[in-house]
GROMACS .gro file of C-alpha atoms in nm:
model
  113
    1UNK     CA    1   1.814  -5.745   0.762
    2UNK     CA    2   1.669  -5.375   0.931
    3UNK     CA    3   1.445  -5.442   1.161
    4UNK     CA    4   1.072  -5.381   1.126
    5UNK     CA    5   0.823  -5.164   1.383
    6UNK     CA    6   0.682  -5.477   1.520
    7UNK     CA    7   1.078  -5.610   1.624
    8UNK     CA    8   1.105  -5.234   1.797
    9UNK     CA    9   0.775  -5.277   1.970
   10UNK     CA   10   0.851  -5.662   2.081
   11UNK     CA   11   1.245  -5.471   2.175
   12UNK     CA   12   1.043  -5.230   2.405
   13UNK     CA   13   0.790  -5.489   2.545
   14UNK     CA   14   1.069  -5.697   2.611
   15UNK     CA   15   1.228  -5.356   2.804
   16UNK     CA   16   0.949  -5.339   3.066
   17UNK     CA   17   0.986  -5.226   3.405
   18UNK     CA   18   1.417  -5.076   3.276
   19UNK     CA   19   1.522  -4.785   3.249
   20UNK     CA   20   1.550  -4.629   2.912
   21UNK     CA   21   1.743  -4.350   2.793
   22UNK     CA   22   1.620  -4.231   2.497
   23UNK     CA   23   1.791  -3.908   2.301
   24UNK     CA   24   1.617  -3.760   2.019
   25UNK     CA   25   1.823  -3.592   1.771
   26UNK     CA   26   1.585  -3.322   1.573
   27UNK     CA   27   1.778  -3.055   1.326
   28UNK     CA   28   2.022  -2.905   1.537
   29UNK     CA   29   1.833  -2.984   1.873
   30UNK     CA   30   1.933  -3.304   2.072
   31UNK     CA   31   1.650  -3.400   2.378
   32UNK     CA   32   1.742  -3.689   2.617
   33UNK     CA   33   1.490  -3.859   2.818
   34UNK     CA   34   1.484  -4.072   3.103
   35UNK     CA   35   1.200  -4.324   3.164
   36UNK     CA   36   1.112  -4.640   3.351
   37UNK     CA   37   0.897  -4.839   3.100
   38UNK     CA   38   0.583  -4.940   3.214
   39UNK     CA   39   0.405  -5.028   2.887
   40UNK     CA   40   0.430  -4.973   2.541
   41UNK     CA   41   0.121  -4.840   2.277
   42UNK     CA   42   0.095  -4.798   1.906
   43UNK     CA   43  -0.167  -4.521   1.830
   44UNK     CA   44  -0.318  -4.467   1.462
   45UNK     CA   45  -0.372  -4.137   1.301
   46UNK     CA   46  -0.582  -3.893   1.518
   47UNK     CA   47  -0.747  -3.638   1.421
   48UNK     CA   48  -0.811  -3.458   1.724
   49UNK     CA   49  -0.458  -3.379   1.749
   50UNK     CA   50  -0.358  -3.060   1.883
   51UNK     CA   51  -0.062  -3.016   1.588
   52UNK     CA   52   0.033  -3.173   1.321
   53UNK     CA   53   0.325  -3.340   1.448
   54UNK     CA   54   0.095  -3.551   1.666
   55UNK     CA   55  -0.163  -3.675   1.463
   56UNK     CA   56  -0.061  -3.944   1.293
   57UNK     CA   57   0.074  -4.312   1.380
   58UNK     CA   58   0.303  -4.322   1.692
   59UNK     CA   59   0.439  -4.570   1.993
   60UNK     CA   60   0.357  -4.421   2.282
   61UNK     CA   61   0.613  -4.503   2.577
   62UNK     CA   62   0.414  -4.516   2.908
   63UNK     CA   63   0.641  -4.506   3.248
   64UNK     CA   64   0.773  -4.250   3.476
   65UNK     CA   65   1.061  -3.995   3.376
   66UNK     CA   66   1.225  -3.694   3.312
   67UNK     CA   67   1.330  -3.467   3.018
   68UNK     CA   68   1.647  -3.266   2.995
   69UNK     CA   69   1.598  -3.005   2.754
   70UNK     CA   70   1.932  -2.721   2.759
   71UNK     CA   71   2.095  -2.897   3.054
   72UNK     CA   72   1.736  -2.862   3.243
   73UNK     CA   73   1.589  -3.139   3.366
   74UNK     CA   74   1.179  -3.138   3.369
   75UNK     CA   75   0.954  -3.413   3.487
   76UNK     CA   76   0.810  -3.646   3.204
   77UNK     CA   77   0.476  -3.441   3.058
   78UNK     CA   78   0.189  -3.703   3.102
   79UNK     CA   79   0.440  -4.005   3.198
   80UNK     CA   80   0.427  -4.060   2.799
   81UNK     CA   81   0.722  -4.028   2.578
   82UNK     CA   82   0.551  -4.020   2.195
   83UNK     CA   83   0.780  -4.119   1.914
   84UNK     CA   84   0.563  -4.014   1.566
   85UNK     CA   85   0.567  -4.293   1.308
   86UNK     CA   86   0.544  -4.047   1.013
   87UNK     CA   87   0.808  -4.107   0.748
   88UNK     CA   88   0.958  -4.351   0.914
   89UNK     CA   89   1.260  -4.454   0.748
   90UNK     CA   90   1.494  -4.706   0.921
   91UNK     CA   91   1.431  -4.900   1.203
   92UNK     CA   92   1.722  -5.110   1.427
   93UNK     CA   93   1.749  -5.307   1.765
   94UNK     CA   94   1.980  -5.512   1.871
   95UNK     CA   95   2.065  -5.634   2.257
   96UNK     CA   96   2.090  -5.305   2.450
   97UNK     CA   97   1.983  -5.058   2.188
   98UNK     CA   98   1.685  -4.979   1.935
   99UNK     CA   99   1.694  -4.717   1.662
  100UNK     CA  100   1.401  -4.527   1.502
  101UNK     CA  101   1.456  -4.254   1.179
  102UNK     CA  102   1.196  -4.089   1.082
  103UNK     CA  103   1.179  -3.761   0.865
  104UNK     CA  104   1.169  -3.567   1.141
  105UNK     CA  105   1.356  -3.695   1.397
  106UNK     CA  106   1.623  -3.966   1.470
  107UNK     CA  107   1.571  -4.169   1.829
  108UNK     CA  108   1.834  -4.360   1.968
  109UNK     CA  109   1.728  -4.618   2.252
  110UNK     CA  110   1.920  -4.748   2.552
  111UNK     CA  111   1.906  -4.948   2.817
  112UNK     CA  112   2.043  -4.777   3.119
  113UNK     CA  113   2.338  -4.895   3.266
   0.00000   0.00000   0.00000
């Protein structure tokens, strides 16, 4: 049975204080980020957003990290890593691993070895 957003968001609460590695796979662009979880948050839709890929549902991964963007690495924006909830498709975790698809974007999340 796929898993649900509330088995992903008891995954990453259960992920606390690890390191994550989490690489986003978006048309032809792949991101990979590095963060220590500190907490986990679900936002609803905003509509103060400054774009429209930000405004609407999203789990918000709060911690320390860094983003490597064309082989650069860049400190974390905001220690937040936001994952939008928008056409969210399929959802997986399992031991060492969750999965997110969304129409926008597929996220694959690790545990760091």
């Amino acid at each position: 049975m796929p898993a649900s957003i509330a088995d992903v968001t008891q995954w990453l609460e259960s992920q606390t204080d690890k390191e994550l590695v989490i690489t986003k796979h978006e048309d032809d662009d792949i991101d990979e980020t590095v963060i220590r979880l500190a907490r986990i948050e679900r936002t609803g839709e905003r509509r103060d957003a400054l774009d429209d890929y930000t405004n609407g549902a999203a789990l918000v991964l709060r911690g320390n990290g860094t983003v490597v963007t064309e082989g650069r690495e860049a400190p974390l924006p905001n220690d937040a890593f936001e994952i939008p909830l928008e056409g969210l498709s399929l959802t997986e975790t399992a031991e060492s691993a969750a999965l997110l698809v969304t129409e926008r974007a597929r996220y694959s999340i690790k545990i760091r070895a």
